[in-house]
């Protein structure tokens, strides 16, 4: 089981998404009335924040007013579960989540834990796109019932530690160990697929993996060249940069890997005839060498030594699947850029709150350069349509700034066009 947590500004939209998503089920609500709408749930959280506004804003304005958590057990760990089992998992996770305390650099630990057990929250059960793998969404008020702010320090590590404690208690596989197992399994499947190919071809490669039960999403450039791909195992996605030895299965290196595999195969199939031992007499060569000869064989100072650059740590990625008009559009985005995009859209006007999920889809599609699909979603919601004529990523924009840029453009695309009447 794995878990991810974060503090967010768009609590209204997160609650609505978790409760109203197709085939979702409300597992439990806490410190909230039963059978109320998602908007009413968030309204009651805002009322509590308004009640304690002087306390929570005493030193700094509380900008991120909600906590969002996703808890994802493995399919085999939750087989034949009832709703009571999911409620027990939610209770156990919140207990371990609240129990974690992390010291700051100065050693302080005041309010170093969360108090979700005494906070307003709603827990929903979601299914993946095929309706098979289940996971929990927990959306909580940032403050508890006493007006104390739930600490966000190390909140992602807090969630993973809580998940690993539950894994240990229940005898489940630890998250990192399972991830490593899955990566090795997918890597072996990719290598086997390459070995079975007479020549390398992306379509054949994808077909071989699908025959083994894996999914594959390929990302191509405008000229049709493959620039990236992910392999899907169950509800998890693994980028090509994680597979193989020394990134040997990435698009730029996979053909060389195929060649090497088939060269190795041809070498092993050859029959090597043993040779009889022969005695060969060679003249003795003097190993004496003068100083000038020795210097001539040493590298000169002008010859630069090879520089070995340290391997850069790849950013942690989030994978989204945006479905539109019967097609799945895979989007891979660094987790910090994903957070920046959602935070930027969290400031949308109240009158656009009903279309915030569609605006998020539009922004993610823009990030991955699916311009046609992004335009169609915006137009279907009554927005103004396509992006500006000079739309594109600037040379000095990193992933986070590009994500914010896409969020602002999506917000503009979802604004209703101003109708101007003609003069009589």
Tab-separated table of C-alpha atoms in Angstrom, residues 26-377:
chain	number	residue	atom	x	y	z
A	26	UNK	CA	-18.758	7.689	0.469
A	27	UNK	CA	-17.058	5.431	3.009
A	28	UNK	CA	-17.504	7.719	6.013
A	29	UNK	CA	-17.762	11.327	7.145
A	30	UNK	CA	-16.347	12.655	10.411
A	31	UNK	CA	-17.585	15.660	12.394
A	32	UNK	CA	-20.032	16.300	9.548
A	33	UNK	CA	-23.731	15.430	9.107
A	34	UNK	CA	-24.654	12.380	7.034
A	35	UNK	CA	-26.190	12.637	3.556
A	36	UNK	CA	-25.270	16.242	2.733
A	37	UNK	CA	-23.949	17.513	-0.588
A	38	UNK	CA	-20.210	18.022	-1.224
A	39	UNK	CA	-20.740	21.795	-1.339
A	40	UNK	CA	-22.421	21.660	2.073
A	41	UNK	CA	-19.493	19.649	3.454
A	42	UNK	CA	-17.022	22.297	2.349
A	43	UNK	CA	-19.305	25.118	3.517
A	44	UNK	CA	-19.289	23.658	7.032
A	45	UNK	CA	-15.494	23.484	6.949
A	46	UNK	CA	-15.370	27.145	5.910
A	47	UNK	CA	-17.783	28.083	8.705
A	48	UNK	CA	-15.425	26.495	11.242
A	49	UNK	CA	-12.457	28.348	9.739
A	50	UNK	CA	-14.412	31.596	9.919
A	51	UNK	CA	-15.208	30.922	13.574
A	52	UNK	CA	-11.502	30.610	14.435
A	53	UNK	CA	-10.175	33.078	11.839
A	54	UNK	CA	-8.385	35.251	14.420
A	55	UNK	CA	-6.647	32.227	15.928
A	56	UNK	CA	-5.543	30.572	12.704
A	57	UNK	CA	-4.436	33.856	11.067
A	58	UNK	CA	-2.685	35.217	14.138
A	59	UNK	CA	0.815	35.004	12.668
A	60	UNK	CA	0.350	34.099	9.013
A	61	UNK	CA	-2.663	33.922	6.751
A	62	UNK	CA	-3.842	30.308	6.326
A	63	UNK	CA	-3.713	30.052	2.549
A	64	UNK	CA	-3.898	26.288	2.050
A	65	UNK	CA	-7.099	25.407	3.847
A	66	UNK	CA	-7.523	21.686	3.119
A	67	UNK	CA	-5.627	18.394	3.326
A	68	UNK	CA	-5.890	15.874	0.490
A	69	UNK	CA	-4.795	12.251	0.992
A	70	UNK	CA	-4.873	9.245	-1.339
A	71	UNK	CA	-4.462	5.738	0.105
A	72	UNK	CA	-3.875	2.985	-2.471
A	73	UNK	CA	-3.629	-0.649	-1.338
A	74	UNK	CA	-2.719	-3.365	-3.828
A	75	UNK	CA	-5.553	-5.202	-5.539
A	76	UNK	CA	-4.661	-8.523	-3.912
A	77	UNK	CA	-4.590	-6.896	-0.466
A	78	UNK	CA	-8.244	-5.805	-0.659
A	79	UNK	CA	-9.832	-8.770	-2.404
A	80	UNK	CA	-13.430	-9.441	-1.252
A	81	UNK	CA	-13.414	-6.433	1.076
A	82	UNK	CA	-16.640	-5.028	2.478
A	83	UNK	CA	-17.363	-1.376	3.262
A	84	UNK	CA	-16.540	-2.113	6.917
A	85	UNK	CA	-13.030	-3.198	5.870
A	86	UNK	CA	-12.489	0.102	4.049
A	87	UNK	CA	-13.753	2.036	7.074
A	88	UNK	CA	-11.280	0.136	9.269
A	89	UNK	CA	-8.431	0.952	6.876
A	90	UNK	CA	-9.360	4.660	6.916
A	91	UNK	CA	-9.455	4.676	10.741
A	92	UNK	CA	-6.113	2.859	10.994
A	93	UNK	CA	-4.434	5.179	8.504
A	94	UNK	CA	-5.653	8.350	10.237
A	95	UNK	CA	-4.473	6.993	13.596
A	96	UNK	CA	-0.946	6.347	12.267
A	97	UNK	CA	-0.948	9.606	10.300
A	98	UNK	CA	-1.734	11.600	13.454
A	99	UNK	CA	0.886	9.708	15.472
A	100	UNK	CA	3.823	10.876	13.335
A	101	UNK	CA	5.903	13.728	14.800
A	102	UNK	CA	8.821	15.338	12.958
A	103	UNK	CA	11.278	17.708	14.605
A	104	UNK	CA	12.205	20.894	12.801
A	105	UNK	CA	15.800	21.999	12.326
A	106	UNK	CA	15.791	23.891	15.619
A	107	UNK	CA	14.478	20.846	17.503
A	108	UNK	CA	10.994	22.226	18.065
A	109	UNK	CA	8.104	19.770	18.007
A	110	UNK	CA	5.210	21.916	19.286
A	111	UNK	CA	2.122	21.033	17.257
A	112	UNK	CA	4.355	18.652	15.341
A	113	UNK	CA	1.515	16.288	14.575
A	114	UNK	CA	-1.868	16.416	12.899
A	115	UNK	CA	-5.208	15.929	14.617
A	116	UNK	CA	-7.419	14.512	11.887
A	117	UNK	CA	-9.155	12.365	14.499
A	118	UNK	CA	-10.780	15.585	15.738
A	119	UNK	CA	-11.191	17.255	12.340
A	120	UNK	CA	-13.883	17.395	9.695
A	121	UNK	CA	-13.214	15.022	6.812
A	122	UNK	CA	-14.893	12.851	4.199
A	123	UNK	CA	-13.552	9.507	2.939
A	124	UNK	CA	-14.535	8.269	-0.537
A	125	UNK	CA	-13.837	5.019	-2.369
A	126	UNK	CA	-12.730	5.371	-5.996
A	127	UNK	CA	-12.108	2.885	-8.798
A	128	UNK	CA	-9.631	3.072	-11.628
A	129	UNK	CA	-10.765	3.545	-15.238
A	130	UNK	CA	-11.493	-0.188	-15.606
A	131	UNK	CA	-13.357	-0.354	-12.284
A	132	UNK	CA	-11.003	-2.963	-10.809
A	133	UNK	CA	-8.416	-1.380	-8.506
A	134	UNK	CA	-9.824	0.550	-5.527
A	135	UNK	CA	-8.302	3.385	-3.499
A	136	UNK	CA	-9.383	5.890	-0.849
A	137	UNK	CA	-9.607	9.683	-1.063
A	138	UNK	CA	-9.544	11.563	2.245
A	139	UNK	CA	-10.315	15.297	2.178
A	140	UNK	CA	-10.006	17.062	5.518
A	141	UNK	CA	-10.297	20.536	6.979
A	142	UNK	CA	-6.911	22.120	7.634
A	143	UNK	CA	-8.008	23.017	11.183
A	144	UNK	CA	-9.426	20.723	13.849
A	145	UNK	CA	-12.611	21.286	15.855
A	146	UNK	CA	-10.684	23.387	18.426
A	147	UNK	CA	-9.312	25.775	15.808
A	148	UNK	CA	-5.770	24.332	15.835
A	149	UNK	CA	-3.994	24.120	12.494
A	150	UNK	CA	-3.098	20.610	11.331
A	151	UNK	CA	0.653	20.628	10.767
A	152	UNK	CA	1.796	20.258	7.154
A	153	UNK	CA	5.513	19.815	7.908
A	154	UNK	CA	6.847	16.711	6.087
A	155	UNK	CA	3.276	15.780	5.214
A	156	UNK	CA	4.223	13.545	2.283
A	157	UNK	CA	6.746	11.617	4.333
A	158	UNK	CA	4.156	11.418	7.115
A	159	UNK	CA	1.701	9.732	4.732
A	160	UNK	CA	4.234	7.210	3.430
A	161	UNK	CA	5.422	6.367	6.951
A	162	UNK	CA	1.835	5.795	8.070
A	163	UNK	CA	1.235	3.546	5.051
A	164	UNK	CA	4.374	1.516	5.755
A	165	UNK	CA	3.381	1.054	9.397
A	166	UNK	CA	0.038	-0.362	8.301
A	167	UNK	CA	1.849	-2.575	5.779
A	168	UNK	CA	3.962	-3.922	8.631
A	169	UNK	CA	0.974	-4.428	10.942
A	170	UNK	CA	-1.018	-6.317	8.310
A	171	UNK	CA	1.835	-8.264	6.786
A	172	UNK	CA	1.592	-6.400	3.480
A	173	UNK	CA	4.544	-5.670	1.232
A	174	UNK	CA	6.342	-2.398	1.967
A	175	UNK	CA	5.737	0.255	-0.663
A	176	UNK	CA	9.339	0.763	-1.826
A	177	UNK	CA	10.056	-2.967	-1.918
A	178	UNK	CA	6.948	-3.605	-3.979
A	179	UNK	CA	7.849	-0.758	-6.320
A	180	UNK	CA	11.303	-2.256	-6.877
A	181	UNK	CA	9.749	-5.672	-7.529
A	182	UNK	CA	7.362	-4.191	-10.058
A	183	UNK	CA	10.142	-2.301	-11.844
A	184	UNK	CA	12.208	-5.499	-12.106
A	185	UNK	CA	9.188	-7.447	-13.360
A	186	UNK	CA	8.370	-4.844	-16.014
A	187	UNK	CA	12.037	-4.630	-17.045
A	188	UNK	CA	12.211	-8.414	-17.536
A	189	UNK	CA	9.026	-8.306	-19.617
A	190	UNK	CA	10.510	-5.568	-21.830
A	191	UNK	CA	13.750	-7.518	-22.306
A	192	UNK	CA	11.808	-10.683	-23.190
A	193	UNK	CA	9.779	-8.703	-25.726
A	194	UNK	CA	12.963	-7.402	-27.360
A	195	UNK	CA	14.441	-10.901	-27.518
A	196	UNK	CA	11.375	-12.174	-29.400
A	197	UNK	CA	11.585	-9.442	-32.063
A	198	UNK	CA	13.372	-10.176	-35.369
A	199	UNK	CA	13.845	-6.437	-35.868
A	200	UNK	CA	13.010	-3.484	-33.669
A	201	UNK	CA	9.694	-1.798	-34.297
A	202	UNK	CA	7.630	0.250	-31.829
A	203	UNK	CA	4.316	-1.295	-32.851
A	204	UNK	CA	5.679	-4.817	-32.441
A	205	UNK	CA	7.258	-3.886	-29.105
A	206	UNK	CA	3.936	-2.555	-27.834
A	207	UNK	CA	2.071	-5.638	-29.105
A	208	UNK	CA	4.515	-7.989	-27.350
A	209	UNK	CA	4.046	-6.163	-24.036
A	210	UNK	CA	0.255	-6.152	-24.378
A	211	UNK	CA	0.362	-9.901	-25.024
A	212	UNK	CA	2.090	-10.233	-21.638
A	213	UNK	CA	-0.694	-8.276	-19.930
A	214	UNK	CA	0.940	-4.834	-19.782
A	215	UNK	CA	-0.311	-1.549	-21.164
A	216	UNK	CA	1.858	0.974	-22.959
A	217	UNK	CA	1.407	4.679	-23.661
A	218	UNK	CA	3.759	6.223	-26.221
A	219	UNK	CA	4.545	9.934	-26.481
A	220	UNK	CA	5.566	11.197	-29.918
A	221	UNK	CA	6.923	14.507	-31.155
A	222	UNK	CA	5.285	16.518	-33.934
A	223	UNK	CA	7.301	14.635	-36.555
A	224	UNK	CA	6.148	11.255	-35.203
A	225	UNK	CA	9.362	10.348	-33.394
A	226	UNK	CA	8.936	8.463	-30.104
A	227	UNK	CA	10.309	10.651	-27.305
A	228	UNK	CA	8.982	8.749	-24.285
A	229	UNK	CA	6.730	5.967	-23.111
A	230	UNK	CA	5.297	4.450	-19.955
A	231	UNK	CA	4.429	0.834	-19.207
A	232	UNK	CA	1.294	0.162	-17.180
A	233	UNK	CA	1.109	-2.683	-14.665
A	234	UNK	CA	-2.211	-2.824	-12.885
A	235	UNK	CA	-2.906	0.705	-11.669
A	236	UNK	CA	0.766	1.757	-11.688
A	237	UNK	CA	2.771	3.416	-14.452
A	238	UNK	CA	6.531	3.124	-14.934
A	239	UNK	CA	8.435	5.497	-17.201
A	240	UNK	CA	11.063	4.112	-19.521
A	241	UNK	CA	13.714	6.065	-17.595
A	242	UNK	CA	13.117	3.751	-14.608
A	243	UNK	CA	13.444	0.539	-16.611
A	244	UNK	CA	16.506	-1.417	-17.614
A	245	UNK	CA	20.122	-0.961	-16.612
A	246	UNK	CA	21.492	2.575	-16.987
A	247	UNK	CA	18.333	3.751	-18.805
A	248	UNK	CA	18.867	1.101	-21.497
A	249	UNK	CA	15.150	0.952	-22.395
A	250	UNK	CA	14.634	4.664	-23.087
A	251	UNK	CA	13.662	5.618	-26.674
A	252	UNK	CA	17.173	6.865	-27.457
A	253	UNK	CA	18.861	3.626	-26.326
A	254	UNK	CA	16.343	0.827	-26.827
A	255	UNK	CA	17.433	0.019	-30.407
A	256	UNK	CA	21.041	-0.418	-29.269
A	257	UNK	CA	19.765	-2.661	-26.473
A	258	UNK	CA	17.914	-4.786	-29.037
A	259	UNK	CA	21.079	-5.051	-31.154
A	260	UNK	CA	23.166	-6.060	-28.132
A	261	UNK	CA	20.660	-8.715	-27.053
A	262	UNK	CA	20.719	-10.331	-30.494
A	263	UNK	CA	24.503	-10.055	-30.791
A	264	UNK	CA	24.873	-11.835	-27.457
A	265	UNK	CA	22.439	-14.482	-28.667
A	266	UNK	CA	24.425	-15.123	-31.859
A	267	UNK	CA	27.683	-15.423	-29.920
A	268	UNK	CA	26.232	-18.012	-27.547
A	269	UNK	CA	24.882	-20.144	-30.417
A	270	UNK	CA	28.269	-20.514	-32.121
A	271	UNK	CA	30.221	-23.777	-31.609
A	272	UNK	CA	33.780	-23.121	-30.559
A	273	UNK	CA	36.199	-25.882	-31.663
A	274	UNK	CA	38.957	-26.651	-29.159
A	275	UNK	CA	42.493	-25.951	-30.317
A	276	UNK	CA	45.486	-28.146	-29.613
A	277	UNK	CA	48.159	-26.646	-27.441
A	278	UNK	CA	51.246	-25.535	-29.319
A	279	UNK	CA	54.596	-24.467	-28.029
A	280	UNK	CA	55.618	-21.166	-29.551
A	281	UNK	CA	59.093	-19.783	-29.113
A	282	UNK	CA	59.368	-16.020	-29.119
A	283	UNK	CA	62.502	-13.913	-28.912
A	284	UNK	CA	63.119	-12.161	-25.646
A	285	UNK	CA	62.284	-8.471	-25.961
A	286	UNK	CA	64.123	-5.984	-23.839
A	287	UNK	CA	61.811	-3.999	-21.569
A	288	UNK	CA	64.284	-1.240	-21.014
A	289	UNK	CA	62.968	2.112	-22.111
A	290	UNK	CA	64.670	5.469	-22.006
A	291	UNK	CA	63.099	8.530	-20.456
A	292	UNK	CA	62.187	10.132	-23.791
A	293	UNK	CA	60.277	7.026	-24.914
A	294	UNK	CA	58.393	6.880	-21.619
A	295	UNK	CA	57.368	10.525	-21.837
A	296	UNK	CA	56.148	10.064	-25.400
A	297	UNK	CA	53.660	7.422	-24.237
A	298	UNK	CA	52.252	9.500	-21.376
A	299	UNK	CA	49.314	11.867	-22.057
A	300	UNK	CA	50.301	15.481	-22.498
A	301	UNK	CA	48.907	18.243	-20.307
A	302	UNK	CA	46.971	19.614	-23.262
A	303	UNK	CA	44.870	16.462	-23.520
A	304	UNK	CA	41.762	16.968	-21.338
A	305	UNK	CA	40.848	14.185	-18.961
A	306	UNK	CA	37.340	12.778	-19.310
A	307	UNK	CA	34.851	14.424	-16.985
A	308	UNK	CA	32.339	12.100	-15.388
A	309	UNK	CA	29.233	14.049	-14.591
A	310	UNK	CA	27.143	12.857	-11.632
A	311	UNK	CA	23.845	11.280	-12.596
A	312	UNK	CA	21.070	13.775	-12.091
A	313	UNK	CA	18.210	12.740	-9.830
A	314	UNK	CA	15.022	12.480	-11.839
A	315	UNK	CA	11.992	14.321	-10.446
A	316	UNK	CA	9.146	12.292	-8.979
A	317	UNK	CA	6.364	12.147	-11.549
A	318	UNK	CA	2.574	12.073	-11.416
A	319	UNK	CA	0.678	10.286	-14.157
A	320	UNK	CA	-2.790	11.397	-15.275
A	321	UNK	CA	-5.080	9.816	-17.843
A	322	UNK	CA	-7.417	12.401	-19.372
A	323	UNK	CA	-10.314	10.752	-21.183
A	324	UNK	CA	-12.037	12.756	-23.901
A	325	UNK	CA	-14.218	11.651	-26.820
A	326	UNK	CA	-13.365	8.010	-26.240
A	327	UNK	CA	-9.589	8.543	-26.246
A	328	UNK	CA	-7.130	8.356	-23.356
A	329	UNK	CA	-4.519	11.131	-23.251
A	330	UNK	CA	-1.611	10.179	-20.922
A	331	UNK	CA	0.033	13.100	-19.116
A	332	UNK	CA	3.243	12.798	-17.068
A	333	UNK	CA	4.067	15.819	-14.932
A	334	UNK	CA	6.633	16.361	-12.136
A	335	UNK	CA	4.934	16.290	-8.741
A	336	UNK	CA	5.986	19.869	-7.905
A	337	UNK	CA	4.630	21.114	-11.230
A	338	UNK	CA	1.402	19.169	-10.614
A	339	UNK	CA	1.041	20.912	-7.265
A	340	UNK	CA	1.733	24.341	-8.794
A	341	UNK	CA	-0.868	23.774	-11.519
A	342	UNK	CA	-3.596	22.754	-9.067
A	343	UNK	CA	-2.761	25.623	-6.713
A	344	UNK	CA	-2.933	28.125	-9.575
A	345	UNK	CA	-6.391	26.866	-10.558
A	346	UNK	CA	-7.459	26.879	-6.918
A	347	UNK	CA	-7.725	30.663	-7.137
A	348	UNK	CA	-10.426	30.553	-9.828
A	349	UNK	CA	-13.492	32.668	-9.316
A	350	UNK	CA	-16.440	31.182	-7.444
A	351	UNK	CA	-18.712	31.333	-10.499
A	352	UNK	CA	-16.302	29.015	-12.310
A	353	UNK	CA	-16.086	26.570	-9.409
A	354	UNK	CA	-18.516	24.169	-11.102
A	355	UNK	CA	-16.111	23.708	-14.052
A	356	UNK	CA	-12.861	23.528	-12.070
A	357	UNK	CA	-12.343	19.815	-12.825
A	358	UNK	CA	-12.726	20.503	-16.554
A	359	UNK	CA	-10.308	23.427	-16.251
A	360	UNK	CA	-7.802	21.102	-14.576
A	361	UNK	CA	-8.167	18.631	-17.443
A	362	UNK	CA	-7.610	21.447	-19.938
A	363	UNK	CA	-4.467	22.607	-18.111
A	364	UNK	CA	-2.990	19.102	-17.982
A	365	UNK	CA	-3.670	18.621	-21.694
A	366	UNK	CA	-1.981	21.943	-22.471
A	367	UNK	CA	1.031	20.875	-20.390
A	368	UNK	CA	1.401	17.768	-22.572
A	369	UNK	CA	0.656	19.699	-25.817
A	370	UNK	CA	-2.723	18.090	-26.543
A	371	UNK	CA	-4.044	21.384	-27.932
A	372	UNK	CA	-7.026	19.988	-29.842
A	373	UNK	CA	-8.408	18.039	-26.886
A	374	UNK	CA	-7.850	20.999	-24.538
A	375	UNK	CA	-9.726	23.312	-26.902
A	376	UNK	CA	-12.629	20.887	-27.274
A	377	UNK	CA	-13.079	20.529	-23.508
